[in-house]
Tab-separated table of C-alpha atoms in Angstrom:
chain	number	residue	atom	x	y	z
A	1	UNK	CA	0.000	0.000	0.000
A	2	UNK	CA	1.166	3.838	-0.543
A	3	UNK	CA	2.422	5.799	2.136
A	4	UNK	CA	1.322	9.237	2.790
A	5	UNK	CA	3.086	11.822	2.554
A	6	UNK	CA	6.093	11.369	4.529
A	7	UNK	CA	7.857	14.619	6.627
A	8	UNK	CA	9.724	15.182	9.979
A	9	UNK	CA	8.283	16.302	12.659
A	10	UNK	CA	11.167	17.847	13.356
A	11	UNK	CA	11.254	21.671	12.451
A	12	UNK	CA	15.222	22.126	12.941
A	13	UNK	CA	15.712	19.242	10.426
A	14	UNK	CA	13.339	21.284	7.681
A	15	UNK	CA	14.993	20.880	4.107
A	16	UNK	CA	17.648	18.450	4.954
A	17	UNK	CA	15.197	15.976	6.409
A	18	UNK	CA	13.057	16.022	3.510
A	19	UNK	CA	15.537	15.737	1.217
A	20	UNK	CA	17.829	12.404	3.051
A	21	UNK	CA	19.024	10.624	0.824
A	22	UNK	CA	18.208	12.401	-2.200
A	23	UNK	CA	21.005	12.804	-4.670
A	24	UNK	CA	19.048	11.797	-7.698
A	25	UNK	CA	20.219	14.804	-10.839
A	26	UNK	CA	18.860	14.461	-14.279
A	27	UNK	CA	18.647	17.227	-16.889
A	28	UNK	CA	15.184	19.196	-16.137
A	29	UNK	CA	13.479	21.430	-18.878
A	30	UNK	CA	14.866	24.010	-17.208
A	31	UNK	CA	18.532	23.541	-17.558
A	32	UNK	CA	18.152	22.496	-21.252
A	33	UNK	CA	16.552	25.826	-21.748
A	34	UNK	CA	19.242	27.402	-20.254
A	35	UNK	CA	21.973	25.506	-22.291
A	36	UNK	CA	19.763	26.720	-25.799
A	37	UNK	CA	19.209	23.759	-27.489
A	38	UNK	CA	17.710	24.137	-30.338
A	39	UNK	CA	15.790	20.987	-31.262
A	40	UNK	CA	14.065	18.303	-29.014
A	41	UNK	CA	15.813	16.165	-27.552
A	42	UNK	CA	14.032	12.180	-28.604
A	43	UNK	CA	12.943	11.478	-24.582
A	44	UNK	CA	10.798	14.728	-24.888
A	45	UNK	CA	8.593	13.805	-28.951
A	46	UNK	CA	5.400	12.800	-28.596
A	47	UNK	CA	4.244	9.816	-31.115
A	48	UNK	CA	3.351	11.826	-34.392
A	49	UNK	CA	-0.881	11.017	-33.668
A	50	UNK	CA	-0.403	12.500	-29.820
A	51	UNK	CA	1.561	15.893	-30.994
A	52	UNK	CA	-0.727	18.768	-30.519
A	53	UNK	CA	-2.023	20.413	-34.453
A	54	UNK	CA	-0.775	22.608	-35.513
A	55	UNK	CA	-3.931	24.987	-34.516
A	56	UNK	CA	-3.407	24.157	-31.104
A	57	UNK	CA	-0.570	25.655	-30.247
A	58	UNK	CA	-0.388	28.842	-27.797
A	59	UNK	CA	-1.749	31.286	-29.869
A	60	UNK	CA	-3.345	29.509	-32.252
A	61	UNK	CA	-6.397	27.368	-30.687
A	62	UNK	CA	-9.868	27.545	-31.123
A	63	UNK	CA	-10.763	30.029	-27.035
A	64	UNK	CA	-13.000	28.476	-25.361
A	65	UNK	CA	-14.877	31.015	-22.861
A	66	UNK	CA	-15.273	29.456	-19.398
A	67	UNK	CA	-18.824	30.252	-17.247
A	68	UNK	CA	-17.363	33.324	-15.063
A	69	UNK	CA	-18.390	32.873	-11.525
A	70	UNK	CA	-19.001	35.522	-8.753
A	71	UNK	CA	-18.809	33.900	-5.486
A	72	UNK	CA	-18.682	36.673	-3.345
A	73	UNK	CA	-22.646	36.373	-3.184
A	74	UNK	CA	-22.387	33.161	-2.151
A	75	UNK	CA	-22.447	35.064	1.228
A	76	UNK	CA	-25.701	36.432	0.705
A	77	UNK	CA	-29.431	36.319	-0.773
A	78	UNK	CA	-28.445	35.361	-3.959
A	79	UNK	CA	-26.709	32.181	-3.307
A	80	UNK	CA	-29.053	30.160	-4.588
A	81	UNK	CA	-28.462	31.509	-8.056
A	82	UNK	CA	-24.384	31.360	-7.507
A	83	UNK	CA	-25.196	27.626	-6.431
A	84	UNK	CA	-26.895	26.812	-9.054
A	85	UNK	CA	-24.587	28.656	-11.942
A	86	UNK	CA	-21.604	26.246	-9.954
A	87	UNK	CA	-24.208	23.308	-10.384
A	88	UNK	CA	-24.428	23.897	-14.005
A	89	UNK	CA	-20.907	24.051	-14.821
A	90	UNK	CA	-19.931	21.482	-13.088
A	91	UNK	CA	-22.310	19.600	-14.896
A	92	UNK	CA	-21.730	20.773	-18.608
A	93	UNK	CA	-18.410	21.167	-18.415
A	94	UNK	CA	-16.518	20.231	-15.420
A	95	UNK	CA	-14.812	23.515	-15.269
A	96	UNK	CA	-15.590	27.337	-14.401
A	97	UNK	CA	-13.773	30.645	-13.572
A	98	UNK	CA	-14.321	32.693	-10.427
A	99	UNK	CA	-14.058	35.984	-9.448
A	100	UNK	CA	-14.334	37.899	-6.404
A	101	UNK	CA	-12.712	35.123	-4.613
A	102	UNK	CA	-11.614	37.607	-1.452
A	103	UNK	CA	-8.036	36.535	-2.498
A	104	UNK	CA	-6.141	39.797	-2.792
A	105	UNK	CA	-4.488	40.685	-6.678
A	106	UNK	CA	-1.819	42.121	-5.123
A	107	UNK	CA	-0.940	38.283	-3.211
A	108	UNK	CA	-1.418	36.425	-6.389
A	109	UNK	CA	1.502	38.534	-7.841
A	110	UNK	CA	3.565	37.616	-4.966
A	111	UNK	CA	2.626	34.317	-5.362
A	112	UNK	CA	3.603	34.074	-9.333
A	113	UNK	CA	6.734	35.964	-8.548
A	114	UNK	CA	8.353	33.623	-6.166
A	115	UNK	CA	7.428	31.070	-8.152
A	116	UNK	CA	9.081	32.516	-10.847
A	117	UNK	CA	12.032	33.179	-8.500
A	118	UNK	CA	12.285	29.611	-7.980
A	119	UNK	CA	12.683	27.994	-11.273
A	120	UNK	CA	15.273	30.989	-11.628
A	121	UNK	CA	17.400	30.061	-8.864
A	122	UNK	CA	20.982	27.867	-9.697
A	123	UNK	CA	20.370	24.404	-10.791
A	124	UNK	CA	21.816	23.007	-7.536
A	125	UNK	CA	19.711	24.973	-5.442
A	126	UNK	CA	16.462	23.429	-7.194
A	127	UNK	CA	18.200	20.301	-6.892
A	128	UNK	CA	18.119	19.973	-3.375
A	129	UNK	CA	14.127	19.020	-3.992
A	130	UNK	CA	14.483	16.286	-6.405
A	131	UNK	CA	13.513	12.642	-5.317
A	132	UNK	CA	12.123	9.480	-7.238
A	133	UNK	CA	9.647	9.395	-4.186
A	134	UNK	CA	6.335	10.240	-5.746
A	135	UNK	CA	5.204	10.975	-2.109
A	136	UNK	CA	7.816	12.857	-1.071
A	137	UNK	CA	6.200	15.492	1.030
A	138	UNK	CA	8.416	17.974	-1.291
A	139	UNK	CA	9.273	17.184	-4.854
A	140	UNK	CA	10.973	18.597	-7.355
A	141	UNK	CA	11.196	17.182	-11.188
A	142	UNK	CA	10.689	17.290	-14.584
A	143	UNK	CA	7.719	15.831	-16.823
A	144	UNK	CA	5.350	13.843	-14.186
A	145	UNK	CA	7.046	10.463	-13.165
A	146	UNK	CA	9.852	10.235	-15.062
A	147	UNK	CA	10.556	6.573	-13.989
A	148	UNK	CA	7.492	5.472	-15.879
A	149	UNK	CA	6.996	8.000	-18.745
A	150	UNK	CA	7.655	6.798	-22.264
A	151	UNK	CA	7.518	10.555	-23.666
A	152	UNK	CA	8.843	13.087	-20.774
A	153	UNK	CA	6.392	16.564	-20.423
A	154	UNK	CA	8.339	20.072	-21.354
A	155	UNK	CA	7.431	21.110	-17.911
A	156	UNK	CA	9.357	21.121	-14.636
A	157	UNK	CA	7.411	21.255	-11.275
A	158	UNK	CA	7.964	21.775	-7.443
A	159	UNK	CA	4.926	19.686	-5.612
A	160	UNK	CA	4.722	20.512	-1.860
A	161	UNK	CA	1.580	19.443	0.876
A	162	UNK	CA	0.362	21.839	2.409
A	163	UNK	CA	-1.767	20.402	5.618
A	164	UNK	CA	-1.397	20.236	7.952
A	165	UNK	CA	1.022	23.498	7.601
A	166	UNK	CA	2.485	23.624	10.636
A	167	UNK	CA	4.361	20.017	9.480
A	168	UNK	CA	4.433	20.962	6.188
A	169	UNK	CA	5.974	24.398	6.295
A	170	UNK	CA	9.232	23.678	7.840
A	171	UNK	CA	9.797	21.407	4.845
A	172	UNK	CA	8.742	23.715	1.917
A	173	UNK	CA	12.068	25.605	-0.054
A	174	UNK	CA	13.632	28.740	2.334
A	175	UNK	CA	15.210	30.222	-0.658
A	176	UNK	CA	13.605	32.570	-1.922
A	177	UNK	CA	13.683	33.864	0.956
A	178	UNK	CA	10.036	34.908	1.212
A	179	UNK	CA	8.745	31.805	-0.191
A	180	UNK	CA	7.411	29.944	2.781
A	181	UNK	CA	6.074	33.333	4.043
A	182	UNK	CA	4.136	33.834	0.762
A	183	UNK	CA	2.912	30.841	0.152
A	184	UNK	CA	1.633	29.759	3.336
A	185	UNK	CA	-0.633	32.838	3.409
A	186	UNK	CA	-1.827	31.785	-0.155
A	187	UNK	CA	-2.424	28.233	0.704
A	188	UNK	CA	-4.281	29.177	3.803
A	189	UNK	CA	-6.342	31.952	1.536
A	190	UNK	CA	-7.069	28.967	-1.319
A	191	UNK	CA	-8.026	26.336	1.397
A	192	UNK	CA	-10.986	28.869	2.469
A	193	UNK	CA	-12.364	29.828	-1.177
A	194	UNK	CA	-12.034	25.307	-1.918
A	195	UNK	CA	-14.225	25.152	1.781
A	196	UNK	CA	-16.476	27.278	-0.040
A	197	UNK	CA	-16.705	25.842	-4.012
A	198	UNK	CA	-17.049	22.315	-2.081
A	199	UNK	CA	-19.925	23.779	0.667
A	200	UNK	CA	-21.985	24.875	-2.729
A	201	UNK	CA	-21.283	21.843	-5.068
A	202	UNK	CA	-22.109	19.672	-2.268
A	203	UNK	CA	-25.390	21.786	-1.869
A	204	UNK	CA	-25.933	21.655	-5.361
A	205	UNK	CA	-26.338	17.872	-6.101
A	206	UNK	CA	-28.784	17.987	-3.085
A	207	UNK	CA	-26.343	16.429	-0.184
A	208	UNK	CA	-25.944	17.667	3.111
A	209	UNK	CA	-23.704	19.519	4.086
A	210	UNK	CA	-22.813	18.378	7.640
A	211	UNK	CA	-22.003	14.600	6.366
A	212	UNK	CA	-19.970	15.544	3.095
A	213	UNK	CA	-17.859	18.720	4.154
A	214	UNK	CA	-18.011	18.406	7.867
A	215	UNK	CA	-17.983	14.218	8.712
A	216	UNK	CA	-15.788	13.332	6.083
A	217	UNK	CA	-12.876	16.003	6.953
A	218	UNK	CA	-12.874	17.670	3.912
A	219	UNK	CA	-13.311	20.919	6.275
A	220	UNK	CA	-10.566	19.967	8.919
A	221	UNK	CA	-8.836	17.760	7.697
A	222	UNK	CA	-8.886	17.620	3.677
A	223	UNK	CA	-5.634	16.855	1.590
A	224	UNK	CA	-3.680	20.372	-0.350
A	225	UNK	CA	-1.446	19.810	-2.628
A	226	UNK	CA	0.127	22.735	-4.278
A	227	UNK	CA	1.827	22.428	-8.122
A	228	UNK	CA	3.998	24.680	-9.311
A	229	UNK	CA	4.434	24.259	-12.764
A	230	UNK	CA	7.024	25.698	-15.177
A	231	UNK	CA	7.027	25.556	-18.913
A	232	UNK	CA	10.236	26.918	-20.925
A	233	UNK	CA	9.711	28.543	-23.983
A	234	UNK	CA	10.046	25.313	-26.502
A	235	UNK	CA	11.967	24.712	-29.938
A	236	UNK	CA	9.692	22.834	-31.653
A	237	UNK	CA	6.310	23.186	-29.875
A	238	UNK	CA	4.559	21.633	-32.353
A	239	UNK	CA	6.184	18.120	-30.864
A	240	UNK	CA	5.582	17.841	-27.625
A	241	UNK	CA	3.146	18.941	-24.885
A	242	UNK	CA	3.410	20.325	-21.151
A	243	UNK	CA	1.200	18.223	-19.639
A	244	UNK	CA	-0.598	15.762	-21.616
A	245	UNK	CA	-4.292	14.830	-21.523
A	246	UNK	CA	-5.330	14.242	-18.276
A	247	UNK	CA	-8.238	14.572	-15.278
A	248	UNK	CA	-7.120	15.740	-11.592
A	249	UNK	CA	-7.918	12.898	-8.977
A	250	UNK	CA	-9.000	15.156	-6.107
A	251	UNK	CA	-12.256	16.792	-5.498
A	252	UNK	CA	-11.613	20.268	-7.041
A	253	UNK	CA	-8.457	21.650	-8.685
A	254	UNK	CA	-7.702	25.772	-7.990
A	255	UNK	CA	-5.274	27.001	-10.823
A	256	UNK	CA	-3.742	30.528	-10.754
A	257	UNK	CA	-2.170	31.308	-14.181
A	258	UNK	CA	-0.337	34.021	-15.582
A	259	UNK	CA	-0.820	35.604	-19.114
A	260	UNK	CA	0.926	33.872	-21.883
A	261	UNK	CA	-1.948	31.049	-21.879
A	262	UNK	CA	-1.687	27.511	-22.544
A	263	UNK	CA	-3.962	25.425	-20.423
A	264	UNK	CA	-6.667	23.800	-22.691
A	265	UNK	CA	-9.708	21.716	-22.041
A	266	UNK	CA	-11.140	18.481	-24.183
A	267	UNK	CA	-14.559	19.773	-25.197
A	268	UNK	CA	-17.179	18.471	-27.723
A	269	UNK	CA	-13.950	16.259	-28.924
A	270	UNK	CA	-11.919	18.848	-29.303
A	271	UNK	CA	-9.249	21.080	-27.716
A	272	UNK	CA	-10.283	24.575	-26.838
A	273	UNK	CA	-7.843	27.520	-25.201
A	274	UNK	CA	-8.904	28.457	-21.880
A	275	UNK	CA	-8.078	32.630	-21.733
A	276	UNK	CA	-6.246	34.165	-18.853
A	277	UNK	CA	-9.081	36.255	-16.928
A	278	UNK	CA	-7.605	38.893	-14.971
A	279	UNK	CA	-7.505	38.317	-11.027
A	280	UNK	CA	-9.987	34.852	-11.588
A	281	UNK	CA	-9.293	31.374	-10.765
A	282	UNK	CA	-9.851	28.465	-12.745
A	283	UNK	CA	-11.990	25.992	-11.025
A	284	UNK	CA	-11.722	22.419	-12.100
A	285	UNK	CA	-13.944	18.926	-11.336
A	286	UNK	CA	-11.600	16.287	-10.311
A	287	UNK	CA	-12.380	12.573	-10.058
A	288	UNK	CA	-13.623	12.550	-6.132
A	289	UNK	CA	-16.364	14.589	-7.409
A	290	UNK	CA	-17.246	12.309	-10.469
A	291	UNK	CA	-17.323	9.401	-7.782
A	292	UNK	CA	-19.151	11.305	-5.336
A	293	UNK	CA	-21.767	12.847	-7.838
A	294	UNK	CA	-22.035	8.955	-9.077
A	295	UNK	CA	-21.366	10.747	-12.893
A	296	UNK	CA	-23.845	13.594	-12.604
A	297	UNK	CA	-20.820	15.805	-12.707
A	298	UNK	CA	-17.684	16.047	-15.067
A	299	UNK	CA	-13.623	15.016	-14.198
A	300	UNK	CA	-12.450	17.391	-17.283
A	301	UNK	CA	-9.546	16.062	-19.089
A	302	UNK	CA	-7.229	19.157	-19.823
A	303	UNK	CA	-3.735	19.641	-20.780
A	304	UNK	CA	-0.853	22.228	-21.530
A	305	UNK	CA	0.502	23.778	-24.581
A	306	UNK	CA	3.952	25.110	-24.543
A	307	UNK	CA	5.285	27.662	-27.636
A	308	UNK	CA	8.229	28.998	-28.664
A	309	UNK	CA	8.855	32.530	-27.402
A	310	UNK	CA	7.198	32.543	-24.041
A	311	UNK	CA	7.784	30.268	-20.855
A	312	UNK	CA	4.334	30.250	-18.423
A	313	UNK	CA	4.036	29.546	-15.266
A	314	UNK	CA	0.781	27.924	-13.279
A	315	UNK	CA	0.098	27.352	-9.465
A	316	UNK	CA	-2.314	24.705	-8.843
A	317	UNK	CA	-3.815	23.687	-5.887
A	318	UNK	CA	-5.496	20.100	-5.551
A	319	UNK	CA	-8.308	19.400	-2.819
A	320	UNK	CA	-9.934	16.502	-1.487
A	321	UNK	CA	-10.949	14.375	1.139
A	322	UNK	CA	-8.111	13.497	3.830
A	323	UNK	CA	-5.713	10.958	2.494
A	324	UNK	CA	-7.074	8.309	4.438
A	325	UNK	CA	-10.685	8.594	4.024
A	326	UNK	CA	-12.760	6.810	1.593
A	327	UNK	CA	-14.926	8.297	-1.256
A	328	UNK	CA	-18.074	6.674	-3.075
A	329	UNK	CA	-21.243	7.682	-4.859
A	330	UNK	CA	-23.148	9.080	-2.486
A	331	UNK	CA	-26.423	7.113	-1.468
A	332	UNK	CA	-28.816	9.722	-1.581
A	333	UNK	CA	-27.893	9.351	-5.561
A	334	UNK	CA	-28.253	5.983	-6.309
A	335	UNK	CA	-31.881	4.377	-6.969
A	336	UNK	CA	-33.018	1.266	-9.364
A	337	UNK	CA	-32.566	3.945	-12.041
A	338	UNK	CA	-29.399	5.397	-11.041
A	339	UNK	CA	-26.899	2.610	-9.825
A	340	UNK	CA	-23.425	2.483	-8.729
A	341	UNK	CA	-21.013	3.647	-11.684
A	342	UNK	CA	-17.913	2.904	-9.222
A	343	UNK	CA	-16.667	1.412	-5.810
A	344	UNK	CA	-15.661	2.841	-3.134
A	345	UNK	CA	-11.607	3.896	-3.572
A	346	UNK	CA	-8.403	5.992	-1.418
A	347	UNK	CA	-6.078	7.966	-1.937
A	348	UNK	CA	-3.486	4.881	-1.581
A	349	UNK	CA	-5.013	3.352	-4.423
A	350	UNK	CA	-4.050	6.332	-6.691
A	351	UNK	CA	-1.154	6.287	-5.788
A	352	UNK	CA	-0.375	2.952	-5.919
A	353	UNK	CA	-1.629	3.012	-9.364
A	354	UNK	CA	0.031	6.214	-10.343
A	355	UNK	CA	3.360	5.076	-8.863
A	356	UNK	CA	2.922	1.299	-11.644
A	357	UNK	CA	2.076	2.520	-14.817
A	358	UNK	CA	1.867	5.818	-17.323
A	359	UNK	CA	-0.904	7.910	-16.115
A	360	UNK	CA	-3.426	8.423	-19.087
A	361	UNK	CA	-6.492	9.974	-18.969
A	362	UNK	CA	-8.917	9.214	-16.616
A	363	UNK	CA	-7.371	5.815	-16.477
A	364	UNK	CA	-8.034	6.218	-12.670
A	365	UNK	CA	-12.041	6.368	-13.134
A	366	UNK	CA	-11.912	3.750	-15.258
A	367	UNK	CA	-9.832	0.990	-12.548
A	368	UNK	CA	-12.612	1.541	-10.529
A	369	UNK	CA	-15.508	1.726	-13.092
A	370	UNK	CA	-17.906	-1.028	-11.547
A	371	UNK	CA	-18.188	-4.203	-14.166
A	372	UNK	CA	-21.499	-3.529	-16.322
A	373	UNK	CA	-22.118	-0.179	-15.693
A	374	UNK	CA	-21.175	2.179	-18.915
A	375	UNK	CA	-20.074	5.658	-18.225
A	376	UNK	CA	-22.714	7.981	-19.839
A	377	UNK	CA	-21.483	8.724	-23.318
A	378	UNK	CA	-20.868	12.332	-22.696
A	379	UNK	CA	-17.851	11.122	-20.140
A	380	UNK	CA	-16.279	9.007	-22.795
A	381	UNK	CA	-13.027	10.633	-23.757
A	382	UNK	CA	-10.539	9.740	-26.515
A	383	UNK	CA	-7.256	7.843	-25.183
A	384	UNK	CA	-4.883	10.203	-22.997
A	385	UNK	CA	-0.947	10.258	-22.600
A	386	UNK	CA	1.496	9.730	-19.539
A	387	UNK	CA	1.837	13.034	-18.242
């Protein structure tokens, strides 16, 4: 069985403790950028039939305009309407924008700066965070799990937990120097605004509240994992992809972006550019919410484009249920017309999964698809790719 997430308790040990044993180097996107090469190396080309056309490149896509979202009236008389408009999208789409979030501008600039900071500090410095240990409680890499990818992702990452913080904190980078500072009042700011999305989806397929946010620990006790994700400007775009096809695993996904674009979403069969909205977050159905919804809602399969001036950066933030905790459809949505589409699953079985094969899309919902029960046809979704 997985582990969780594995950290010292110890806060004098911090980086060194989380990092025992790790002397694992292997050339990141990052330093090949920095080196100019001009072409691809082979690791890094996708299979001509899983490139990205030509047309959807950065730049070049088909936009696709997400439902926008104001949730500060989900404080108020007209959350009903906000509950329902969140009901909707998850159920169209899988995927929404929101504004008025009460997370400040200003914070999300410090946020995408020190990120930025990061990738841009010396190659030994980054280092320190790289491990083959997918549950590392801080990781650094390049592509997604580069023990079991075929095709490696133009992206580099740095993956840290984030709950319980007090553990978590010590263990997080110190250099820059304001990192842990910044994004510990970010992660704290996103945890409220997911307690929120996950009190109105909840209320929106007609659950209650106490037993799904409260009894289950998503309040308390709920998993955060926060993705940093950096994408090099690319010499042959065209080849390769940041992050291929795929669907998030946890209950909602919270993704801060900056301008140059790049994230796209599967829709109607085809891929369609989601566009940078000023000061908004992009909201996105994972697979606990599929399960839990028993298919009423979406897990969107999405990926990333990279192109050839610009690099992007990203900051996502995955929430769900606590890591031991079990999800299912809920009860109060299955009937003789409406049966189980899955069992019950953990967050160890992910991982255990994630940690044997390639990671395609949605291949998770599918291992625990119950035998005779068909996905409705608007969830079927063309083969994915090892991200």
């Amino acid at each position: 069985m997985a582990a969780f997430p594995s950290y010292s308790s110890s806060r004098e040990n911090g980086e060194e403790e989380v990092n025992k044993g790790s002397n694992l180097i292997f050339e990141t996107v990052k330093y090949l950028s920095e080196v100019g090469v001009k072409e691809l190396p082979s690791r890094f080309i996708l299979p001509e039939a899983k490139r990205p056309n030509a047309d959807t490149v950065v730049g070049t896509a088909q936009q696709y305009d997400l439902p926008v979202i104001d949730i500060s009236s989900l404080e108020g008389p007209d959350r009903l309407q906000v509950v329902s408009a969140i009901g909707r999208a998850c159920q169209e789409t899988g995927i929404f924008q929101v504004i008025n979030h009460a997370v400040e501008e200003s914070l999300i600039s410090e946020v995408m700066r020190v990120a930025s900071e990061f990738f841009e500090l010396p190659v030994e410095e980054r280092n320190k965070f790289i491990s083959e240990d997918m549950m590392k409680a801080v990781r650094y890499g390049t592509s997604f799990n580069h023990l079991k990818d075929t095709v490696f992702c133009w992206r580099d990452f740095l993956k840290h937990y984030c709950h319980p913080l007090d553990n978590m904190l010590p263990l997080w980078p110190s250099n820059p120097s304001d990192y842990r500072s910044v994004m510990s009042t970010y992660s704290q700011k996103v945890r409220c605004v997911s307690a929120r999305l996950m009190s109105a989806i909840v209320e929106s397929l007609g659950l209650p509240h106490n037993k799904y946010i409260v009894e289950n620990g998503f309040r308390d006790e709920g998993s955060q994992l926060m993705v940093l994700n950096y994408y090099p400007a690319c010499p042959e775009p065209e080849l390769t992809l940041g992050i291929p096809p795929h669907s998030d695993y946890g209950c909602i996904t919270i993704l801060s972006q900056d301008s140059v674009g790049g994230f796209q979403l599967l829709h109607d069969g085809q891929w369609k550019a989601v566009r940078p909205f000023p000061n908004s977050f992009v909201v996105n159905i994972g697979d606990h919410i599929e399960i839990l919804s028993n298919g009423r809602y979406k897990s969107v399969v999405h990926r990333a484009v990279v192109n050839l001036e610009k690099s992007r950066i990203s900051v996502a933030s995955l929430m769900s249920i606590p890591f031991e905790a079990k999800i299912g459809p809920a009860p109060e949505l299955i009937d003789e017309h409406h049966p189980a589409l899955y069992r019950d699953t953990n967050f160890a079985e992910f991982m255990n999964l994630l940690a044997s094969k390639e990671y395609k899309a949605r291949v998770f919902l599918d291992s625990i698809t119950l035998q005779g029960h068909d996905i409705p046809i608007n969830h079927k979704l063309s083969p994915g790719f090892s991200c």
